[in-house]
mmCIF file of C-alpha atoms in Angstrom:
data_model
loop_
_atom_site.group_PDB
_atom_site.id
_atom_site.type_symbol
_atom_site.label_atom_id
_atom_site.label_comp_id
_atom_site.label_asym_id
_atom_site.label_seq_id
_atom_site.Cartn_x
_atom_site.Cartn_y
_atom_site.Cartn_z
ATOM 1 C CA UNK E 513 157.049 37.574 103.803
ATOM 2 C CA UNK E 514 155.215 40.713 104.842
ATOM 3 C CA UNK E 515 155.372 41.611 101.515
ATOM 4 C CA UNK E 516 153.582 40.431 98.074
ATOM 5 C CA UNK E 517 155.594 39.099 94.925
ATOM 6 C CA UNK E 518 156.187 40.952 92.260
ATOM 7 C CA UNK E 519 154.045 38.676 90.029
ATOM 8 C CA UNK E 520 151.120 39.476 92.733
ATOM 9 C CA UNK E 521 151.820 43.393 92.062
ATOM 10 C CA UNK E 522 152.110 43.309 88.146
ATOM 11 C CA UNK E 523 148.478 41.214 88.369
ATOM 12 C CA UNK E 524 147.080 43.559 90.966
ATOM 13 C CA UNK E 525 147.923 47.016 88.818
ATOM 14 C CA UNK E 526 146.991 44.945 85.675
ATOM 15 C CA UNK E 527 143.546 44.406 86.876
ATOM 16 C CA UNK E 528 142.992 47.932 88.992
ATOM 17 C CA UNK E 529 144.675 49.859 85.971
ATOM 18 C CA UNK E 530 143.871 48.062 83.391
ATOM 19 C CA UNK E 531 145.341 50.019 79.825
ATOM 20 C CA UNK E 532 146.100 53.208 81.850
ATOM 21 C CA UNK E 533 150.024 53.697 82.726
ATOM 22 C CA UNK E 534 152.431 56.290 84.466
ATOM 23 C CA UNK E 535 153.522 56.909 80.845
ATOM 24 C CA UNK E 536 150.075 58.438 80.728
ATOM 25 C CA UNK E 537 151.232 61.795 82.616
ATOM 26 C CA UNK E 538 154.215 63.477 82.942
ATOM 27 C CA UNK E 539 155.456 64.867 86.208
ATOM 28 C CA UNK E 540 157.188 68.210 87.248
ATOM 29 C CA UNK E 541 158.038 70.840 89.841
ATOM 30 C CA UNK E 542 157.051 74.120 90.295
ATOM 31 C CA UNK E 543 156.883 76.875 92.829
ATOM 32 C CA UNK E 544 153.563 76.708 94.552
ATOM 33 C CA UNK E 545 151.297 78.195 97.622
ATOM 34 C CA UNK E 546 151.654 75.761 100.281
ATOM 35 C CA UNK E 547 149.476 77.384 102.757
ATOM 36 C CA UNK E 548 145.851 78.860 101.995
ATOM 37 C CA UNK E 549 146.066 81.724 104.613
ATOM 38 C CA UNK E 550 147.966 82.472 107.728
ATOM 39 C CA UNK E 551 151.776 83.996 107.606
ATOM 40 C CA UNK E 552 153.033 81.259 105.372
ATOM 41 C CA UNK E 553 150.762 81.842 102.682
ATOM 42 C CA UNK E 554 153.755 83.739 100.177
ATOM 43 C CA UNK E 555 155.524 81.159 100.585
ATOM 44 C CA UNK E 556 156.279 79.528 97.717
ATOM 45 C CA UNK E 557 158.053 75.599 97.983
ATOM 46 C CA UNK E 558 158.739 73.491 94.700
ATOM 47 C CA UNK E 559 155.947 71.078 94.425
ATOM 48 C CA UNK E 560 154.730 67.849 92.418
ATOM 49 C CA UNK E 561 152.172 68.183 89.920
ATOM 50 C CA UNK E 562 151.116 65.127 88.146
ATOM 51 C CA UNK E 563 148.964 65.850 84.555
ATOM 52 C CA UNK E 564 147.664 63.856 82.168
ATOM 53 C CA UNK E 565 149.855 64.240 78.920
ATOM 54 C CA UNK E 566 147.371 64.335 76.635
ATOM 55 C CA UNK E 567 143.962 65.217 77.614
ATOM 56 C CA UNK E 568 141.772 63.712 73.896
ATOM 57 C CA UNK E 569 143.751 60.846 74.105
ATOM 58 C CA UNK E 570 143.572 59.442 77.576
ATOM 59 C CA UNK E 571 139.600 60.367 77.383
ATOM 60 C CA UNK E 572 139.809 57.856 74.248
ATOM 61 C CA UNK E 573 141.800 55.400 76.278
ATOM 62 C CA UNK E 574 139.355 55.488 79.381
ATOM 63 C CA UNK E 575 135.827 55.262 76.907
ATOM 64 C CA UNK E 576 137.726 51.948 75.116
ATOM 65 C CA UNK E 577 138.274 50.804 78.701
ATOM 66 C CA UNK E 578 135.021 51.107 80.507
ATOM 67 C CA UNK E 579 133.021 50.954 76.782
ATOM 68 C CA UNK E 580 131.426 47.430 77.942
ATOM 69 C CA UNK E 581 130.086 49.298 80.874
ATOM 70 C CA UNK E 582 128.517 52.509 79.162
ATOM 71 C CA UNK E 583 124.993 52.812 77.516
ATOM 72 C CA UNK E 584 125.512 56.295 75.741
ATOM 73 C CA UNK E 585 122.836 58.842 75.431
ATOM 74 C CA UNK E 586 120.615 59.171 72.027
ATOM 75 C CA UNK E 587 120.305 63.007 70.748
ATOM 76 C CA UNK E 588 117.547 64.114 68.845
ATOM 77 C CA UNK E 589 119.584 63.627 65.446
ATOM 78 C CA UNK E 590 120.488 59.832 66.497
ATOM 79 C CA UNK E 591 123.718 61.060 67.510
ATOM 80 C CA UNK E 592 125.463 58.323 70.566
ATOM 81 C CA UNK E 593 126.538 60.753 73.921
ATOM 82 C CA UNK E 594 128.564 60.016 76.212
ATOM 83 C CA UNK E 595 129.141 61.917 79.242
ATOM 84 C CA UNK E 596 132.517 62.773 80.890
ATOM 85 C CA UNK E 597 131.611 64.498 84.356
ATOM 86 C CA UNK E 598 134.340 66.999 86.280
ATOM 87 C CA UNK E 599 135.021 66.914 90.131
ATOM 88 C CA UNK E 600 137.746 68.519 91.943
ATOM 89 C CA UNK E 601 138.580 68.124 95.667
ATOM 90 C CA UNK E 602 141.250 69.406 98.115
ATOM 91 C CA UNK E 603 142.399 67.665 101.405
ATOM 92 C CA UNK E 604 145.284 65.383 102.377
ATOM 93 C CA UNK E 605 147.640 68.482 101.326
ATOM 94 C CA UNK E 606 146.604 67.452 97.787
ATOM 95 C CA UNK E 607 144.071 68.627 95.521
ATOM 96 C CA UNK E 608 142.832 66.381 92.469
ATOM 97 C CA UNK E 609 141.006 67.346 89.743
ATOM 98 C CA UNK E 610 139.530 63.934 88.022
ATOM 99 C CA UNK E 611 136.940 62.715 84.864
ATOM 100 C CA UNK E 612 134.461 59.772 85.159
ATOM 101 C CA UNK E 613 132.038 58.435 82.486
ATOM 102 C CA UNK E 614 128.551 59.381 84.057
ATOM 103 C CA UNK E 615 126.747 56.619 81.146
ATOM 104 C CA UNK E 616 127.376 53.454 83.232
ATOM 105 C CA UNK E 617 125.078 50.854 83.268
ATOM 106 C CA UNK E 618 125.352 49.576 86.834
ATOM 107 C CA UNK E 619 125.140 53.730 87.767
ATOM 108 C CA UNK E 620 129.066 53.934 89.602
ATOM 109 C CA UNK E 621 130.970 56.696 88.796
ATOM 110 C CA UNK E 622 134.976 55.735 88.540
ATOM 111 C CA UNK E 623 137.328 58.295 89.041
ATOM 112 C CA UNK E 624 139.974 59.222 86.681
ATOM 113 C CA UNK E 625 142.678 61.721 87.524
ATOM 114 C CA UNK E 626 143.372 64.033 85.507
ATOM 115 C CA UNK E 627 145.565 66.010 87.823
ATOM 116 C CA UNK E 628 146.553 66.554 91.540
ATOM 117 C CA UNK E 629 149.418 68.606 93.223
ATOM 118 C CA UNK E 630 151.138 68.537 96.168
ATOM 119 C CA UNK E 631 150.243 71.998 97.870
ATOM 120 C CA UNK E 632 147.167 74.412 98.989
ATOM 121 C CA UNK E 633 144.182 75.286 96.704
ATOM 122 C CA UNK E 634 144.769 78.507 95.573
ATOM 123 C CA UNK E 635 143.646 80.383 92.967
ATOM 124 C CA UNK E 636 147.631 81.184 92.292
ATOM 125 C CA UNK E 637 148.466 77.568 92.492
ATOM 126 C CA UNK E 638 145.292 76.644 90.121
ATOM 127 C CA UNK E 639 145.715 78.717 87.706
ATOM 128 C CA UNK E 640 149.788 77.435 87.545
ATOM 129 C CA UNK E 641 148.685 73.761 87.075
ATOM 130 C CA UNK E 642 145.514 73.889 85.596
ATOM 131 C CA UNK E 643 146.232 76.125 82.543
ATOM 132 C CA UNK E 644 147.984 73.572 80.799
ATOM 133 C CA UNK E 645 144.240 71.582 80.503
ATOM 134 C CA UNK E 646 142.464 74.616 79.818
ATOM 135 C CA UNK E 647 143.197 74.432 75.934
ATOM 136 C CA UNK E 648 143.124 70.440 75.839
ATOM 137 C CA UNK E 649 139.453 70.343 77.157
ATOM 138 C CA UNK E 650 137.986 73.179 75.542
ATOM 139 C CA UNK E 651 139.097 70.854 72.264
ATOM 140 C CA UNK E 652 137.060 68.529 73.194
ATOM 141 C CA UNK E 653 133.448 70.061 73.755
ATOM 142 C CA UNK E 654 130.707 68.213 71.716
ATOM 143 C CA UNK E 655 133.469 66.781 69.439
ATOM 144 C CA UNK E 656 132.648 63.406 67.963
ATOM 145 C CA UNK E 657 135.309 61.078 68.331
ATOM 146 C CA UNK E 658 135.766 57.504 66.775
ATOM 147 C CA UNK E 659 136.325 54.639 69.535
ATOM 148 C CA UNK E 660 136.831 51.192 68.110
ATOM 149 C CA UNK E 661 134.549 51.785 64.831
ATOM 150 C CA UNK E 662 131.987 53.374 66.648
ATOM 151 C CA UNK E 663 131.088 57.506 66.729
ATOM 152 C CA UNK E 664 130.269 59.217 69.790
ATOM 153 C CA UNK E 665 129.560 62.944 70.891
ATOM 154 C CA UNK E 666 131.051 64.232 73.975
ATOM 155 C CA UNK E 667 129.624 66.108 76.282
ATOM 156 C CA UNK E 668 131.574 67.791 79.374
ATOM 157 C CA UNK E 669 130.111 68.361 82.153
ATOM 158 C CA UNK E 670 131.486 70.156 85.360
ATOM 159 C CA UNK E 671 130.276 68.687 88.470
ATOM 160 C CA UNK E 672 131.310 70.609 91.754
ATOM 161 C CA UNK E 673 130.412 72.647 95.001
ATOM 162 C CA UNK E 674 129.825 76.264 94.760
ATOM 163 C CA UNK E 675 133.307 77.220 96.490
ATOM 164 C CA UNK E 676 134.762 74.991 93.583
ATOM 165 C CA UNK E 677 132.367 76.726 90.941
ATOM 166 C CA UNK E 678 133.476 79.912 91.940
ATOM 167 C CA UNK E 679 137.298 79.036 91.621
ATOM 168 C CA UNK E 680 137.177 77.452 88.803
ATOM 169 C CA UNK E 681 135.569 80.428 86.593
ATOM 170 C CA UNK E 682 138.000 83.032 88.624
ATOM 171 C CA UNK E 683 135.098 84.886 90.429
ATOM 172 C CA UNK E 684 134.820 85.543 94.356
ATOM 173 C CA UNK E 685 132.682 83.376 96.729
ATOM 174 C CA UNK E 686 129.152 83.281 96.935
ATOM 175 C CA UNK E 687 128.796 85.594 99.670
ATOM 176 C CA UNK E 688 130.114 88.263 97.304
ATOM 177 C CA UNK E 689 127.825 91.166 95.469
ATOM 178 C CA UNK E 690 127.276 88.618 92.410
ATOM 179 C CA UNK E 691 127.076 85.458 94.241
ATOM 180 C CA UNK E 692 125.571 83.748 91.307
ATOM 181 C CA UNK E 693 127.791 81.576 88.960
ATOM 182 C CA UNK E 694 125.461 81.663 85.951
ATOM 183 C CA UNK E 695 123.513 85.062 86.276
ATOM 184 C CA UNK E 696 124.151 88.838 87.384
ATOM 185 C CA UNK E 697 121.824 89.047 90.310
ATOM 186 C CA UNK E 698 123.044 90.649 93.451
ATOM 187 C CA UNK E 699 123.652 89.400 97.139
ATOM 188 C CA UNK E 700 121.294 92.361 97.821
ATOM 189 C CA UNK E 701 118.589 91.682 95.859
ATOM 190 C CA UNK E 702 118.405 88.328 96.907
ATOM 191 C CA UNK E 703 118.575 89.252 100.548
ATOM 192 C CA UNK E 704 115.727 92.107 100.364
ATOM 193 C CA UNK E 705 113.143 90.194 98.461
ATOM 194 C CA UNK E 706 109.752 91.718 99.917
ATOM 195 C CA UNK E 707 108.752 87.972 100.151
ATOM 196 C CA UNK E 708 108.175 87.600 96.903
ATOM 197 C CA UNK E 709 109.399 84.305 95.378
ATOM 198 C CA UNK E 710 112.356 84.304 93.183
ATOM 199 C CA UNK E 711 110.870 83.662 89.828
ATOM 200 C CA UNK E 712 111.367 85.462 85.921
ATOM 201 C CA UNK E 713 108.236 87.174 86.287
ATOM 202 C CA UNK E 714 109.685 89.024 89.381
ATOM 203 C CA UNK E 715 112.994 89.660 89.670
ATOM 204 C CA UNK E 716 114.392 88.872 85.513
ATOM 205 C CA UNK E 717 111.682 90.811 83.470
ATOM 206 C CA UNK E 718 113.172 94.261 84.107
ATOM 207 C CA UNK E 719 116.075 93.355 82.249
ATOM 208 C CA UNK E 720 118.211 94.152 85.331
ATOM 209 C CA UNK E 721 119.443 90.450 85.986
ATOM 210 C CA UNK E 722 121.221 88.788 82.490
ATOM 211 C CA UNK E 723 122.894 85.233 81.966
ATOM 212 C CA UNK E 724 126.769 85.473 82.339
ATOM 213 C CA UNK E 725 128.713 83.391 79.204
ATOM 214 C CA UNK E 726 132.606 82.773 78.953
ATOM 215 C CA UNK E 727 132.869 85.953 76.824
ATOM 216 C CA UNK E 728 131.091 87.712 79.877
ATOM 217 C CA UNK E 729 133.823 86.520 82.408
ATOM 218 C CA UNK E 730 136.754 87.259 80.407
ATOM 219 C CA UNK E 731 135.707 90.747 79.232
ATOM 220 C CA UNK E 732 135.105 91.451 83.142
ATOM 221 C CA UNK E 733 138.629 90.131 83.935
ATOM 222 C CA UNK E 734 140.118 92.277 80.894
ATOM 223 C CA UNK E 735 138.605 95.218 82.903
ATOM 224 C CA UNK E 736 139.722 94.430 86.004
ATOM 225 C CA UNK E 737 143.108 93.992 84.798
ATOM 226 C CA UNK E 738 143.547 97.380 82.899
ATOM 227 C CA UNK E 739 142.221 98.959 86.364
ATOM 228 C CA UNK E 740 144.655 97.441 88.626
ATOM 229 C CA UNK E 741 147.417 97.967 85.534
ATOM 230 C CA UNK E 742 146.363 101.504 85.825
ATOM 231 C CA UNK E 743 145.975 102.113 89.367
ATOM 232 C CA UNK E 744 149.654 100.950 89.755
ATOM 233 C CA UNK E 745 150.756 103.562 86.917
ATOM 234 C CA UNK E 746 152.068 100.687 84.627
ATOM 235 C CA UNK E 747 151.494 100.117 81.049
ATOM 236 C CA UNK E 748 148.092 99.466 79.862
ATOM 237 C CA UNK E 749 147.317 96.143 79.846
ATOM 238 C CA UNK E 750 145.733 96.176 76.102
ATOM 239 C CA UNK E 751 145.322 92.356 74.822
ATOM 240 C CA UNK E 752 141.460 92.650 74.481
ATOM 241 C CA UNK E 753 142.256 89.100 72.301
ATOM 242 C CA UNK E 754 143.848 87.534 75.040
ATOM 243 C CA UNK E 755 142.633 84.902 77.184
ATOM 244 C CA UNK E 756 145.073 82.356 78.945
ATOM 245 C CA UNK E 757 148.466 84.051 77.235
ATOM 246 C CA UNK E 758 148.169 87.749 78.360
ATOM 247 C CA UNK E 759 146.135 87.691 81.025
ATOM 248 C CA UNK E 760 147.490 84.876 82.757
ATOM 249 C CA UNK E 761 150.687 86.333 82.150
ATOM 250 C CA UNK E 762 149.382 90.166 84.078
ATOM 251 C CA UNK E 763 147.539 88.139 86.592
ATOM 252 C CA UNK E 764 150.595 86.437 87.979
ATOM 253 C CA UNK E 765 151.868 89.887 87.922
ATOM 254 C CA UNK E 766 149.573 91.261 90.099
ATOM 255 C CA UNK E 767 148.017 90.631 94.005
ATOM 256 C CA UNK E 768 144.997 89.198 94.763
ATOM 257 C CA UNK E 769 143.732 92.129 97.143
ATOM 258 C CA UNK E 770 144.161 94.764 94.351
ATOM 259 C CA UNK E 771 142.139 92.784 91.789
ATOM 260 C CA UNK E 772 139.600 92.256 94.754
ATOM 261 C CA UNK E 773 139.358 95.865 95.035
ATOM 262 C CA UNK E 774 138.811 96.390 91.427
ATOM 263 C CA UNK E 775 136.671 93.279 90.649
ATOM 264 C CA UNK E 776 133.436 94.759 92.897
ATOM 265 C CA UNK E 777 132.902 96.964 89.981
ATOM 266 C CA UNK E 778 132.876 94.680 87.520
ATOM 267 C CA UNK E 779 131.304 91.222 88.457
ATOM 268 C CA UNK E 780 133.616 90.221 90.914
ATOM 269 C CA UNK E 781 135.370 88.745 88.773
ATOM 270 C CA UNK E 782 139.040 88.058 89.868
ATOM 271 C CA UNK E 783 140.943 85.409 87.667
ATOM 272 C CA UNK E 784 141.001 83.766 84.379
ATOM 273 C CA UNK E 785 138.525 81.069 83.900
ATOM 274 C CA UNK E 786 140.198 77.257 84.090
ATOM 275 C CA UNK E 787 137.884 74.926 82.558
ATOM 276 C CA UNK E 788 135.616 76.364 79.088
ATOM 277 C CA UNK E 789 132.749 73.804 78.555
ATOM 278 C CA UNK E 790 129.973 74.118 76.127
ATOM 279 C CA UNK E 791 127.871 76.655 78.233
ATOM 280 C CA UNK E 792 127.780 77.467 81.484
ATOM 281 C CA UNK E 793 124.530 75.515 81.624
ATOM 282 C CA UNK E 794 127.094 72.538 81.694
ATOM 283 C CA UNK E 795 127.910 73.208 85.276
ATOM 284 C CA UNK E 796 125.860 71.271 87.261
ATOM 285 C CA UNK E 797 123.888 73.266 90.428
ATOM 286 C CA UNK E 798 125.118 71.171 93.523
ATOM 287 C CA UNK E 799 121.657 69.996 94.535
ATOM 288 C CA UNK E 800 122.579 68.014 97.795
ATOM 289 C CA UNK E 801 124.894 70.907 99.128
ATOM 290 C CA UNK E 802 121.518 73.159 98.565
ATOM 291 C CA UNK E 803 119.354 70.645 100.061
ATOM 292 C CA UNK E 804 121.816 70.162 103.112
ATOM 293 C CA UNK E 805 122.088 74.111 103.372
ATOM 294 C CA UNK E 806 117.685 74.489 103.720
ATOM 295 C CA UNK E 807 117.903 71.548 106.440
ATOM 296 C CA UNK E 808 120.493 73.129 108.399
ATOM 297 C CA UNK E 809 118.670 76.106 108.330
ATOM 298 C CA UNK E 810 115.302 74.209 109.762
ATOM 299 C CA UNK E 811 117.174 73.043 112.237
ATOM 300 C CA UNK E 812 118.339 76.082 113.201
ATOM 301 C CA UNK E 813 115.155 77.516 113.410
ATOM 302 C CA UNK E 814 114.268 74.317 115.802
ATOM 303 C CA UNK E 815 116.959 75.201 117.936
ATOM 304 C CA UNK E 816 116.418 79.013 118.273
ATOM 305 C CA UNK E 817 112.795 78.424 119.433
ATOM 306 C CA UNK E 818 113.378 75.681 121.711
ATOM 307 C CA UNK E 819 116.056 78.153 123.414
ATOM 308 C CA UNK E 820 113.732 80.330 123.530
ATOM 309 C CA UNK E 821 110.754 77.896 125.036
ATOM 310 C CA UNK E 822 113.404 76.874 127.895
ATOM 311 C CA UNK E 823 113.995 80.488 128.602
ATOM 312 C CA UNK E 824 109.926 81.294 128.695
ATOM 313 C CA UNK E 825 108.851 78.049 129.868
ATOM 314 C CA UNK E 826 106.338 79.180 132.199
ATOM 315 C CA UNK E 827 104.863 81.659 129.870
ATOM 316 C CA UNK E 828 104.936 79.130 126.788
ATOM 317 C CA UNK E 829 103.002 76.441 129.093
ATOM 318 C CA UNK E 830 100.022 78.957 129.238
ATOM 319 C CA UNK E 831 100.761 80.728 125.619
ATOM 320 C CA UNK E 832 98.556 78.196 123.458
ATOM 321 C CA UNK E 833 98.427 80.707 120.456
ATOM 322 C CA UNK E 834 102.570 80.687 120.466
ATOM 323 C CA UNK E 835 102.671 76.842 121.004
ATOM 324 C CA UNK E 836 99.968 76.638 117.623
ATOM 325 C CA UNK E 837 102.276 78.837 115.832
ATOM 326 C CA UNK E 838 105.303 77.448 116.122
ATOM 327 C CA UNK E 839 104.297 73.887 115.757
ATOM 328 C CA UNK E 840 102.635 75.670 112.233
ATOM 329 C CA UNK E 841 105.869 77.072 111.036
ATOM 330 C CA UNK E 842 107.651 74.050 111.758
ATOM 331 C CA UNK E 843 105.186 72.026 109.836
ATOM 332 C CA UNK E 844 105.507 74.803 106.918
ATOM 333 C CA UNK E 845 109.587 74.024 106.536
ATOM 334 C CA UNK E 846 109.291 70.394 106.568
ATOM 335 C CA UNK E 847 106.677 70.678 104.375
ATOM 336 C CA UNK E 848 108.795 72.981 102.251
ATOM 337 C CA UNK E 849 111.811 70.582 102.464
ATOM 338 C CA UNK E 850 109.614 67.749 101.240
ATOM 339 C CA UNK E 851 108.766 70.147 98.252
ATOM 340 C CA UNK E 852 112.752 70.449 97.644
ATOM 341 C CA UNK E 853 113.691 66.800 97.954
ATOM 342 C CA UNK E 854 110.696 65.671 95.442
ATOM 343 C CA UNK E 855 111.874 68.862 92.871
ATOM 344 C CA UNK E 856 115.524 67.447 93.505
ATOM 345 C CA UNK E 857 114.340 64.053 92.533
ATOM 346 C CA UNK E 858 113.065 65.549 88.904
ATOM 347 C CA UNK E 859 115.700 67.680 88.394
ATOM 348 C CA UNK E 860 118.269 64.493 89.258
ATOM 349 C CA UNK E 861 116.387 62.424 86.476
ATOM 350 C CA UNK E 862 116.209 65.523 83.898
ATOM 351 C CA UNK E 863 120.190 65.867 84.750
ATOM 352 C CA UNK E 864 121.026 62.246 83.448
ATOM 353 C CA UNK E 865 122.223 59.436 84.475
ATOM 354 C CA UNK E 866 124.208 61.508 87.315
ATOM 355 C CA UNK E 867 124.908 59.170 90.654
ATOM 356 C CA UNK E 868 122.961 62.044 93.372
ATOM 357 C CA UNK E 869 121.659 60.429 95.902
ATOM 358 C CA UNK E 870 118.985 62.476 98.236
#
């Protein structure tokens, strides 16, 4: 027998699953995206989505679970934290959106699903599946919840790539004019800097760079949505009150290339934000996909001058000053990366008890 019993399987899920069940979701089909880009991507196919039923409970159900495992957080009033982390990921022809507890003693991060479909991650698609959390999370910010006698405080935390960032709020990529998840500066300013660093004093004390909030996003995305409403001599859209009802509704109504054209005047800015935490400070800065970006650019750098010593290689063999130079800038990036990976390391250990590894 190839096969295991069925006394094998029921111990098997009983000890991988522990309290958590199928009954825990519910299952349906909808129309979906099932290609990103290309000629197929109109197409629309019925597709699985798998959701949790009921978002406050199942968090309940996972804490009473993995409570044996979890030292929570102490706030300044004496209140007990704990920590429920975000993560989404596409491949597979899936994408999954899943919770873990990030107060673990032994510092792993288990994976919860929360909900995965059967089809390309589109902002169409995401907005179709994930709507149905928005409301249920959003419930639970910094809401203190009583787990087998004891209180705790929960606090949501979103941790994902840029490209997921960017999706999940309904704003363009980070190549865009406001690249920035969290604040209105501009691809150009960043790009024509006059080498001078980055910093409040310089670039935020003329009042022309502000914080972006939830309220910020959604007024943006009203805007863009009267223009395009406009532009196509419909009704005005006029639900200022709105936020997943109406404009969800006018969204699906509408093409992504006309609220592209629309959302460059007003923050770029292009669908309804999915997933409302308590700030947008809650969304985490990917620090290893910014630490991986500055070392592929070093090496980079390494790579353009060495073409460039095999091309001159009788002139470099006799150019000292050039050799001293370059051997001096590449000591000034590793130096610089060494700067990154030791402010990484503080900024890991001011995050939490996240599981970043450098």
């Amino acid at each position: 027998r190839f096969l295991p019993s069925e006394r094998k399987i029921t111990e098997a899920k009983k000890s991988r699953l522990g309290v958590f069940s199928i009954d825990d979701y519910i299952v349906t089909e909808i129309p979906l995206q099932i290609r990103r880009e290309g000629k197929d991507k109109k197409v629309l196919k019925m597709s699985p989505v798998l959701c949790v039923k009921n978002y406050k409970e199942y968090v309940k159900k996972v804490i009473t679970e993995e409570l044996p495992n979890i030292t929570p957080a102490i706030s300044e009033d004496g209140v007990s934290i704990i920590e429920i982390g975000f993560a989404a990921d596409s491949g597979g022809g899936s994408m999954k959106f899943c919770m873990s507890i990030m107060n673990h003693n032994d510092k792993k991060v288990k994976l919860h699903v929360l909900l995965m479909y059967e089809a390309a991650d589109t902002k169409l698609n995401n907005i179709q599946t994930f709507s149905q959390l928005t409301q249920q999370i959003k419930e639970v910010n910094d809401e203190i919840l009583s787990i087998d006698g004891k209180m705790f405080k929960i606090v949501q935390k979103g941790v994902f790539d840029y490209a997921a960032q960017d999706d999940i709020v309904g704003k363009q990529n980070s190549s865009s004019t406001f690249p920035c998840t969290k604040c209105t500066v501009t691809l150009n300013h960043l790009q024509n800097h006059e080498n001078k660093e980055h910093s409040i004093e310089n670039c935020y004390s003329d009042g022309n760079i502000e914080k972006k909030s939830y309220k910020w996003y959604n007024d943006n995305l009203q805007e863009v949505v009267r223009a395009v409403a406009s532009k196509q001599n419909n009704s005005p859209y006029d639900e200022p009150q709105t936020k997943n009802g109406g404009t969800t509704s006018a969204i699906l109504q509408q093409s992504l290339e006309d609220r592209k054209g629309a959302a460059k005047r007003f923050g770029n800015v292009i669908s309804v934000n999915l997933l409302e935490l308590s700030s947008l400070e809650c969304m985490v800065d990917p620090l290893l996909h910014i630490l991986m970006g500055l070392c592929n650019d070093n090496l980079k750098f390494m790579r353009k001058e060495a073409r460039e010593l095999d091309q001159n290689k009788n002139q470099v063999e006799t150019d000292q000053e050039k050799m001293d130079q370059l051997y001096g800038d590449i000591n000034s990036k590793q130096e610089l990366e060494l700067e990154y990976i030791e402010n990484f390391r503080e900024m890991r250990n001011m995050i939490g008890r996240y599981n970043l590894i450098v």
